[in-house]
Short mmCIF file of C-alpha atoms in Angstrom, two decimals:
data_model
loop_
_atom_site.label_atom_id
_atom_site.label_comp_id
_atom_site.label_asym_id
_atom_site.label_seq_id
_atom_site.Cartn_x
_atom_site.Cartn_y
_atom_site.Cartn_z
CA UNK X 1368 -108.98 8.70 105.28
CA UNK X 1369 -105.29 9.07 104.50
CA UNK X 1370 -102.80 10.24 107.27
CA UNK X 1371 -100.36 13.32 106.19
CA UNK X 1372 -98.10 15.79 107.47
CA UNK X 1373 -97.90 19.22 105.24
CA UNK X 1374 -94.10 20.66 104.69
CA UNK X 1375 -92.38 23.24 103.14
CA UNK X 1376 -89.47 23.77 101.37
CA UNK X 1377 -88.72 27.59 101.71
CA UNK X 1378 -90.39 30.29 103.26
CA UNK X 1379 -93.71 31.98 102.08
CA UNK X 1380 -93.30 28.43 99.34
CA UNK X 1381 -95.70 26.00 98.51
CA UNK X 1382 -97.13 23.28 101.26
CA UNK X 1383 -96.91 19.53 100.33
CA UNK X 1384 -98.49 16.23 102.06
CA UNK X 1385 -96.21 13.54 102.60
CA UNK X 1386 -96.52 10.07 104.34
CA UNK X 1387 -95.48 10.72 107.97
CA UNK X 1388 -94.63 6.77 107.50
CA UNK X 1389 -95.38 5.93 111.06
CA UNK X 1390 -93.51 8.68 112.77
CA UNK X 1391 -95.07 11.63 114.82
CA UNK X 1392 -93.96 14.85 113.58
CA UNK X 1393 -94.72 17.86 115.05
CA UNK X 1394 -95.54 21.70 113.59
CA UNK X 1395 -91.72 23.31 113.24
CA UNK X 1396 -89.47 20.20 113.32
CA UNK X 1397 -87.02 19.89 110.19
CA UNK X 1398 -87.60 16.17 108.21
CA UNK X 1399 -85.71 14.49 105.79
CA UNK X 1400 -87.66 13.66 102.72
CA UNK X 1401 -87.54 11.84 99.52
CA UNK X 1402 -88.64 13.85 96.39
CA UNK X 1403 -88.37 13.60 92.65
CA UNK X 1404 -85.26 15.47 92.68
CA UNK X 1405 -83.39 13.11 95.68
CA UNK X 1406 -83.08 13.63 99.26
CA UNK X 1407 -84.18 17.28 100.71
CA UNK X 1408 -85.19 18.51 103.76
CA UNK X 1409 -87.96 20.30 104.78
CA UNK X 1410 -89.83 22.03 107.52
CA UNK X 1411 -93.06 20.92 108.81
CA UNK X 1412 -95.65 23.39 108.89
CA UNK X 1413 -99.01 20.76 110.10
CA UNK X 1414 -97.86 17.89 112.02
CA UNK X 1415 -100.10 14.73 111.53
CA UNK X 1416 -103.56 14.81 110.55
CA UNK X 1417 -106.13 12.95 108.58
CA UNK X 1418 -107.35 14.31 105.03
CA UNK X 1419 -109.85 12.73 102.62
CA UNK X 1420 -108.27 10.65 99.84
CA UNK X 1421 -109.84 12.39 97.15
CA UNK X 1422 -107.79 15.41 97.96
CA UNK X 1423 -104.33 13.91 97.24
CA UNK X 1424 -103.72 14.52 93.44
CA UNK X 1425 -100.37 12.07 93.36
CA UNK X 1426 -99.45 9.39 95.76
CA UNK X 1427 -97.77 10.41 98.53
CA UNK X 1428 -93.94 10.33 99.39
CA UNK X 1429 -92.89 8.95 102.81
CA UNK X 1430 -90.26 10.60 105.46
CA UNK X 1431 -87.21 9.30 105.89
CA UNK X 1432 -86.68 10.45 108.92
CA UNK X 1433 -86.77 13.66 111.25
CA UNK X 1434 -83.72 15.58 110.57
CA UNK X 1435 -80.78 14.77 113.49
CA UNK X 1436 -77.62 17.23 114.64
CA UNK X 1437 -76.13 15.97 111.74
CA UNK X 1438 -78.38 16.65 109.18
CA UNK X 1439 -78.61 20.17 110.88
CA UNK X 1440 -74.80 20.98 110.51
CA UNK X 1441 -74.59 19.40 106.49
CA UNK X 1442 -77.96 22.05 106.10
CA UNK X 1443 -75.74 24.55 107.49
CA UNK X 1444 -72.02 23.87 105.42
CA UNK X 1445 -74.98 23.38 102.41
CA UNK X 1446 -76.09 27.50 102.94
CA UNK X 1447 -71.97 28.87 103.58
CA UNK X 1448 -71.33 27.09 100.02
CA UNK X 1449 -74.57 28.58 98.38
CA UNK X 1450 -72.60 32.49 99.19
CA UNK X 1451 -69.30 31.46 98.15
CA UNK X 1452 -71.31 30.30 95.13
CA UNK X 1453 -73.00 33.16 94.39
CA UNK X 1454 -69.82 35.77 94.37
CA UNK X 1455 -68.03 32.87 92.30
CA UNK X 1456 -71.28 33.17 89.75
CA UNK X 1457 -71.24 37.00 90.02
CA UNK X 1458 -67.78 36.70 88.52
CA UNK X 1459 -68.27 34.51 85.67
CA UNK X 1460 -71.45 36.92 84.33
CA UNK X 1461 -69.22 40.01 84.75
CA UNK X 1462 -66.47 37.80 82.42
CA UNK X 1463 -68.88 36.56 79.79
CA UNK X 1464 -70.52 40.11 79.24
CA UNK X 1465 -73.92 38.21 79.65
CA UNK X 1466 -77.10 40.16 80.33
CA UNK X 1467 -79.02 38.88 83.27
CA UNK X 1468 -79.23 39.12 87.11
CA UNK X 1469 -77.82 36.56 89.57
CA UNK X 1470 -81.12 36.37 92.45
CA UNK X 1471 -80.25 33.22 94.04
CA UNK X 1472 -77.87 29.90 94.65
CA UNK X 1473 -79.51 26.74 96.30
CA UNK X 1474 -77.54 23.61 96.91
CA UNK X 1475 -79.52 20.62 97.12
CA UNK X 1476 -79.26 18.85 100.68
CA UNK X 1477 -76.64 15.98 98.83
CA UNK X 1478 -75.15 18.32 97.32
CA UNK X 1479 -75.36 16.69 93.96
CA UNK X 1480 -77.13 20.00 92.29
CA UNK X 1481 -76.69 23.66 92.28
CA UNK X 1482 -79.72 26.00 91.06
CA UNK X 1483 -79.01 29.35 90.20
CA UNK X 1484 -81.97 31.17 89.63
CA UNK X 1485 -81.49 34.32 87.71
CA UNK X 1486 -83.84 37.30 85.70
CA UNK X 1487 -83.45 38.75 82.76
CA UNK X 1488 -85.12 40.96 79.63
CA UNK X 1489 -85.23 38.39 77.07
CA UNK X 1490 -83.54 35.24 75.96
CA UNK X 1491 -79.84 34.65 77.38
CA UNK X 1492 -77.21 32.27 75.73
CA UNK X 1493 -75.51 30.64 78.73
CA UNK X 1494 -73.86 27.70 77.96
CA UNK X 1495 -70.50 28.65 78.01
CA UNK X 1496 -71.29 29.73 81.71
CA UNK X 1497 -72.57 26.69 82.38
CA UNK X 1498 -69.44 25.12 81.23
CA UNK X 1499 -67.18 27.22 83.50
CA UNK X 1500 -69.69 26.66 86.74
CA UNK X 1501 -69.31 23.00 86.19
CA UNK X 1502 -65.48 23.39 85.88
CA UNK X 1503 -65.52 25.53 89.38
CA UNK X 1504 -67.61 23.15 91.53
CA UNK X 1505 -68.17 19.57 89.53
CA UNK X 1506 -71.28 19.02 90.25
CA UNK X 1507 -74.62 19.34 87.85
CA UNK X 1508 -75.23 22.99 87.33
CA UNK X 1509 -78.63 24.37 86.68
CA UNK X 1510 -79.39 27.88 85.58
CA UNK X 1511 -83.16 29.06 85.98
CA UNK X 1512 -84.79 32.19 84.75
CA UNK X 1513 -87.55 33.73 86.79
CA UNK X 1514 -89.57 36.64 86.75
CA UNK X 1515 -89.67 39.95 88.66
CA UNK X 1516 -92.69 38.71 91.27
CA UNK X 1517 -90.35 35.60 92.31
CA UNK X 1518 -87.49 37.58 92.53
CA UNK X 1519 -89.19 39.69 95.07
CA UNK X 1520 -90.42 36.54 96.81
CA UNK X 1521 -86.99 35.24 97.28
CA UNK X 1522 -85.45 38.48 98.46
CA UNK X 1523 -88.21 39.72 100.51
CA UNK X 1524 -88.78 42.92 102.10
CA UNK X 1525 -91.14 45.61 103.31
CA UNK X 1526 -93.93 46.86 101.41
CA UNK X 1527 -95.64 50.48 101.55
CA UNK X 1528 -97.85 49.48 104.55
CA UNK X 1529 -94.90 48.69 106.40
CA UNK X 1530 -95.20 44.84 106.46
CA UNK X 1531 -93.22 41.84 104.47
CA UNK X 1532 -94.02 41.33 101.45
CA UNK X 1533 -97.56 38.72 101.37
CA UNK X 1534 -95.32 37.03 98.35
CA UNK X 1535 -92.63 35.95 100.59
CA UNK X 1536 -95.18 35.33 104.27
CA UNK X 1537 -98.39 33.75 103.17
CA UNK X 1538 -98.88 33.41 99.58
CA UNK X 1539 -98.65 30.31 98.06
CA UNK X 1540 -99.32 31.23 94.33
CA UNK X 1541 -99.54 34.30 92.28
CA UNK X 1542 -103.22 35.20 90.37
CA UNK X 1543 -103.74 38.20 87.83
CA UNK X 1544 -104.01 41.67 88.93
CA UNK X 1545 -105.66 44.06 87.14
CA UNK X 1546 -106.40 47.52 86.63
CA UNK X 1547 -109.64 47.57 87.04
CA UNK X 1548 -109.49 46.08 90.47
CA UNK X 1549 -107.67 49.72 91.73
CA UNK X 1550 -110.54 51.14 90.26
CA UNK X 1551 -113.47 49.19 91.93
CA UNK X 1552 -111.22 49.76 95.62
CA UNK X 1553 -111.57 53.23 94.72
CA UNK X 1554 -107.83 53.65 95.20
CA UNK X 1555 -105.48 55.80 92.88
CA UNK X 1556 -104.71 55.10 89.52
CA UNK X 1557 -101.21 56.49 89.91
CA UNK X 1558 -98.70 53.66 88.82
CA UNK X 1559 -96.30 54.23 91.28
CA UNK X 1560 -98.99 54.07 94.55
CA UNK X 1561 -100.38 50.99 92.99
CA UNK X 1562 -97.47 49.13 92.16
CA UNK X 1563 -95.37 46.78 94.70
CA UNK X 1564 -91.55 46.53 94.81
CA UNK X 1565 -91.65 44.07 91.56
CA UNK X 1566 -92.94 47.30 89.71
CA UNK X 1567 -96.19 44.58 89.22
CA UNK X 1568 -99.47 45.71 90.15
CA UNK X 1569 -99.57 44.97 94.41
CA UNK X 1570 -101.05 41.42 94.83
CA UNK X 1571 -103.09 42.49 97.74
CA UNK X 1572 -105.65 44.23 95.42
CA UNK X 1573 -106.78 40.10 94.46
CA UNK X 1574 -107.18 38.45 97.10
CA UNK X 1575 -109.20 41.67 98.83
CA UNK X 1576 -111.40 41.98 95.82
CA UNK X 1577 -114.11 39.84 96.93
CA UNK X 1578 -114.83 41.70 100.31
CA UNK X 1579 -114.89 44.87 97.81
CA UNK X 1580 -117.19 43.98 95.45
CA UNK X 1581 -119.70 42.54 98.58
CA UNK X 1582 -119.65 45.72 100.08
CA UNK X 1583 -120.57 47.29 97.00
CA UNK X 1584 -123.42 45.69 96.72
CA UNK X 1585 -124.91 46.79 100.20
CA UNK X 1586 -124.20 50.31 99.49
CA UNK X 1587 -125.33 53.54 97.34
CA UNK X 1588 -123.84 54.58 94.20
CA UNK X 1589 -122.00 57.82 93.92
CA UNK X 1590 -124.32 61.33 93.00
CA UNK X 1591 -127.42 59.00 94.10
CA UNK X 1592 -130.58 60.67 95.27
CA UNK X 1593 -131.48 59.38 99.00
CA UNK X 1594 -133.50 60.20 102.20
CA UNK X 1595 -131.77 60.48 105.61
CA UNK X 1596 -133.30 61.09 108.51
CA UNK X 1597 -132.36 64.91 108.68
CA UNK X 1598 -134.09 64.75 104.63
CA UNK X 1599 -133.16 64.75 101.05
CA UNK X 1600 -130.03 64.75 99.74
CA UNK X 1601 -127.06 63.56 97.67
CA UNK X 1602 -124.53 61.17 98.02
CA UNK X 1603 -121.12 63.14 97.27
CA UNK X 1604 -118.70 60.48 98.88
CA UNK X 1605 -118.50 56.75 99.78
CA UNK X 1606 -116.68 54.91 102.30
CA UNK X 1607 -116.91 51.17 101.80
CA UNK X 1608 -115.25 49.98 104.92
CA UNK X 1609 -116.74 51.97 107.16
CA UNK X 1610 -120.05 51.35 105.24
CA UNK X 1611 -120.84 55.47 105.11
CA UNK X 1612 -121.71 58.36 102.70
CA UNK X 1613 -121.06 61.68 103.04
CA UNK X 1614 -124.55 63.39 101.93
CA UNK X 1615 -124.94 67.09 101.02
CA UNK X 1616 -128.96 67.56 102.03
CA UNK X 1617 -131.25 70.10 100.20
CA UNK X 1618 -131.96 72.15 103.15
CA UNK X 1619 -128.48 72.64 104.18
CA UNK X 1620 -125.91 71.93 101.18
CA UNK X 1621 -122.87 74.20 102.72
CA UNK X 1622 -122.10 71.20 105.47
CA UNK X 1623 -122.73 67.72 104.37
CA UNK X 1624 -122.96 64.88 107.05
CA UNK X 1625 -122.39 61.06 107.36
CA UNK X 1626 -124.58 58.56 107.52
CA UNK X 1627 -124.17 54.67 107.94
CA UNK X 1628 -125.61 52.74 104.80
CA UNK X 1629 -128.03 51.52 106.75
CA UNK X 1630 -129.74 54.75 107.14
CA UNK X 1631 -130.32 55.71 104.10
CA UNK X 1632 -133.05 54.82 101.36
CA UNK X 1633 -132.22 55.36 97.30
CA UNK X 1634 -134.28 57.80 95.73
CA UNK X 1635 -132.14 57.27 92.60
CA UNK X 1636 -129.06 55.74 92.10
CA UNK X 1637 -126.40 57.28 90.15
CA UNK X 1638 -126.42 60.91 88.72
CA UNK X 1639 -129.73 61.38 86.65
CA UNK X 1640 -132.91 64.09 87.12
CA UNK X 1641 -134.71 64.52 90.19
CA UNK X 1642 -137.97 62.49 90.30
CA UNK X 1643 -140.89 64.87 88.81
CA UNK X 1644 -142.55 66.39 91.61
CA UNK X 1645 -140.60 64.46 94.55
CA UNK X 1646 -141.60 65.45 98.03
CA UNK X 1647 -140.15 63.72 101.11
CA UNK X 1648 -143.35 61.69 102.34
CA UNK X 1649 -144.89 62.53 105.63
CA UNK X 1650 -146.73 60.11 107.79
CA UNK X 1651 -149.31 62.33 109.03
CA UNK X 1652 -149.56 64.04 105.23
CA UNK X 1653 -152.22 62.83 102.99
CA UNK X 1654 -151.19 62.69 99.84
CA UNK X 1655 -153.71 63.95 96.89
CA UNK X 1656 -155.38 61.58 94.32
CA UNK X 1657 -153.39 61.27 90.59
CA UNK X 1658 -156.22 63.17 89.49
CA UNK X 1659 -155.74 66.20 91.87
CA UNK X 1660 -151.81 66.35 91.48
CA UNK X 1661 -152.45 66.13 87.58
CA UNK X 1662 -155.19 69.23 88.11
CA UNK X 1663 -152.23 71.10 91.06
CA UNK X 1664 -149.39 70.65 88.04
CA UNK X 1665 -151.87 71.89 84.89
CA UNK X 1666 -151.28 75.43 83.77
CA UNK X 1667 -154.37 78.20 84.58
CA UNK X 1668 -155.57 77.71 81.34
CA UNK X 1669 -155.96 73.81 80.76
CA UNK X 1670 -157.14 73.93 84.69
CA UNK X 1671 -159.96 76.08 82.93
CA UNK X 1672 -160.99 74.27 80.51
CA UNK X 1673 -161.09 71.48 82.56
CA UNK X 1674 -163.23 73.22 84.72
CA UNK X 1675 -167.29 72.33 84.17
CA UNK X 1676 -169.35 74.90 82.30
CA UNK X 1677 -172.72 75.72 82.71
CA UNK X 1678 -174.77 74.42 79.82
CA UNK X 1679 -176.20 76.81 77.23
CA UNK X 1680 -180.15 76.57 75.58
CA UNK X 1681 -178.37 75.53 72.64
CA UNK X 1682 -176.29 72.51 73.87
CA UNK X 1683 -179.91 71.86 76.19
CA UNK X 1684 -181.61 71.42 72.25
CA UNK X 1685 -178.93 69.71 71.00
CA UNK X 1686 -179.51 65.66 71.78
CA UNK X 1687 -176.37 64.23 72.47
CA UNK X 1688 -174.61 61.38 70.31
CA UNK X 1689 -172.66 58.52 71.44
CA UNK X 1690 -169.64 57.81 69.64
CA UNK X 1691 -170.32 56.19 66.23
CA UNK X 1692 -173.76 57.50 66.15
CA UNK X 1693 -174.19 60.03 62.92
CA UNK X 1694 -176.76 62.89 63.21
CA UNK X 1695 -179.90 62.37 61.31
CA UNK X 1696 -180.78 64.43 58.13
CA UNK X 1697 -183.83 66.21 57.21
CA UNK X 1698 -185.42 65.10 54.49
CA UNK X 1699 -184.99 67.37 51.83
CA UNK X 1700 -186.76 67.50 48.45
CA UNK X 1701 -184.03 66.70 45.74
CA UNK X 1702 -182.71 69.82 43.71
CA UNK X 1703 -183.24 69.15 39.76
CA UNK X 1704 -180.45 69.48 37.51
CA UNK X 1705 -182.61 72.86 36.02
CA UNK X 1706 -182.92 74.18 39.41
CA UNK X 1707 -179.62 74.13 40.48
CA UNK X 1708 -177.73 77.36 40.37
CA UNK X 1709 -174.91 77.33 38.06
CA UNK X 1710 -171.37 77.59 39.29
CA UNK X 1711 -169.96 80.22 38.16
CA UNK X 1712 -166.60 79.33 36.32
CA UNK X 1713 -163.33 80.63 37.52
CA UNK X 1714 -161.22 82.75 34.25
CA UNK X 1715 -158.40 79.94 34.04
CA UNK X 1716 -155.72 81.73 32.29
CA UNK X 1717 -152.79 79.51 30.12
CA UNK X 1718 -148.98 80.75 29.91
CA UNK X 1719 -147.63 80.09 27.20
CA UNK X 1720 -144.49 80.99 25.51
CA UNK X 1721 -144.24 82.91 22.07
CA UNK X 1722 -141.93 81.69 19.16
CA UNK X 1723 -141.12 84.75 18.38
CA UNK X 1724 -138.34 86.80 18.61
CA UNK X 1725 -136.93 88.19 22.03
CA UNK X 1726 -138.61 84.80 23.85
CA UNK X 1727 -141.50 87.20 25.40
CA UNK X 1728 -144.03 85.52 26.66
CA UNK X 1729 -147.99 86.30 27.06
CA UNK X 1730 -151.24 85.38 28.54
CA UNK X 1731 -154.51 84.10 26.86
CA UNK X 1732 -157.78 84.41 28.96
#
């Protein structure tokens, strides 16, 4: 077991462990750290706990120290010099004609880098305003181009349902969003209801996939055949969290009703014909044999001939064979080639055609 503290850099960023190096920290206190890119500071988010080692992917980094008045008021002079930098880098894009939007300035907490993070359509040329940035403040300059979901994160906002943006508050990373996600949520494929203030799909639909697709599973398909307890009817609408259907039932299909999931049973799921000779079952119903439904469902005539007959004096004299059994012959006296009657021979008449003249054509008996 390793001991940590979690921090982070900006709001709605990314948490990281570091080494509390022997100091207590608690949740909300500002710390000075050492990173790869120098000294920063950071908020702490989880003060000190105890985490397996086989989480940590890289060693850890200690604290320097928790951040004092001083580091407080250099933090402060560090954001009053990131807006003076922005309007001066506002300038400098509107003087080289370049392409691209100016999102954000941070100073690092030295104040040996400034990162300006910026979007844009395609591929921008930007050394000469590198150049004239490093000329204005001397100090490195680093330009950084980002895409329309982190430029949202950085500015924040409001979103449709009237609360920040889940970007900029809570999420750490940003998965694939697809189409097809709107359609399982049963939500509108209009672009413009779908979409978030990036003009991306809203990320919301991802991360509330997964209680979707469970509550699919527990309840009926659209145009499905099902019994309630008022009878038979069809599903016509489906309400996943509120686990209902709306049902228009066979005896009464002017005012359909709703019913939890749990009360119904699935006749047949999805659209389809009606089961052949469906009836609701009754407990105190008995139902008829296979062999009486199949005689109930037979037209009058086949329920006729199915019917016994009485048997006749000939059938009575006529012994009855088995299958495979031939009847036996009477012996009869062989007929001699003299005695037997001659066939008579049919007139077999030949067409054929005439060489002569005109082609005509007769017949020969």
């Amino acid at each position: 077991m390793t001991e940590i503290i979690s921090v982070r850099f900006k709001s709605g960023g990314k948490d990281y462990y570091f080494n509390p190096n022997g100091l207590q920290v608690e949740e909300g206190q500002e710390v000075i750290i050492e990173t790869a890119k120098g000294m920063e500071c950071a908020t702490c988010v989880k003060g000190n706990s105890m985490i397996d080692e086989e989480e940590l992917i890289s060693p850890l980094r200690p604290v320097v120290r928790i951040a004092t008045p001083g580091d407080l008021r250099q933090l402060e002079e560090n954001r009053k010099k990131e807006a003076r930098a922005f309007q001066i880098c506002q300038q400098k894009i509107a003087e080289h004609g370049l392409e691209m939007k100016l999102i954000e300035v941070e100073y690092s907490f030295d104040g040996s880098k400034i990162l300006f993070f910026f979007t844009a359509d395609g591929r921008v040329d930007f050394r000469a305003l590198v150049k004239d940035l490093a000329s204005v403040f001397r100090t490195r300059i680093e330009l950084r181009q980002i895409g329309v979901r982190d430029e949202a994160k950085m500015l924040g906002g409001l979103g449709v349902c009237g609360r920040a943006y889940c970007c900029s508050t809570f999420l750490d990373d940003f998965h694939p969003v697809s189409i097809k996600m709107a359609k399982t949520q049963n939500l509108s494929l209009n672009p413009t209801k779908i979409s978030g203030a990036c003009g991306r799909l809203m990320c919301c639909l991802k991360y509330e996939q997964d209680a979707y697709q469970d509550l699919i599973k527990r309840a009926p398909k659209q145009d499905s055949l099902v019994e309630t307890p008022d009878g038979v009817g069809t599903v016509c609408q489906v309400n996943l969290l509120r686990e209902s259907s709306k049902v228009i039932l066979d005896s009464d299909p002017d005012s359909p009703k709703i019913y939890p999931n749990s009360d119904l049973t699935v006749i047949r799921s999805g659209k389809g014909r009606r089961p052949a000779g469906y009836e609701k079952p009754e407990e105190d119903e008995v139902r008829p044999a296979p062999q009486q439904r199949r005689e109930r469902s037979a037209p009058p005539r086949e329920r006729e001939s199915s019917a016994p007959r009485e048997p006749s004096q000939a059938s009575e004299r006529r012994p009855v064979r088995s299958a495979g059994q031939r009847q036996p012959q009477e012996d009869v006296p062989p007929v001699s080639p003299e005695q037997e009657e001659p066939r008579r021979s049919r007139p077999h008449y030949r067409r054929h055609r005439s060489h002569g003249q005109g082609g005509q054509s007769g017949s020969e008996a």
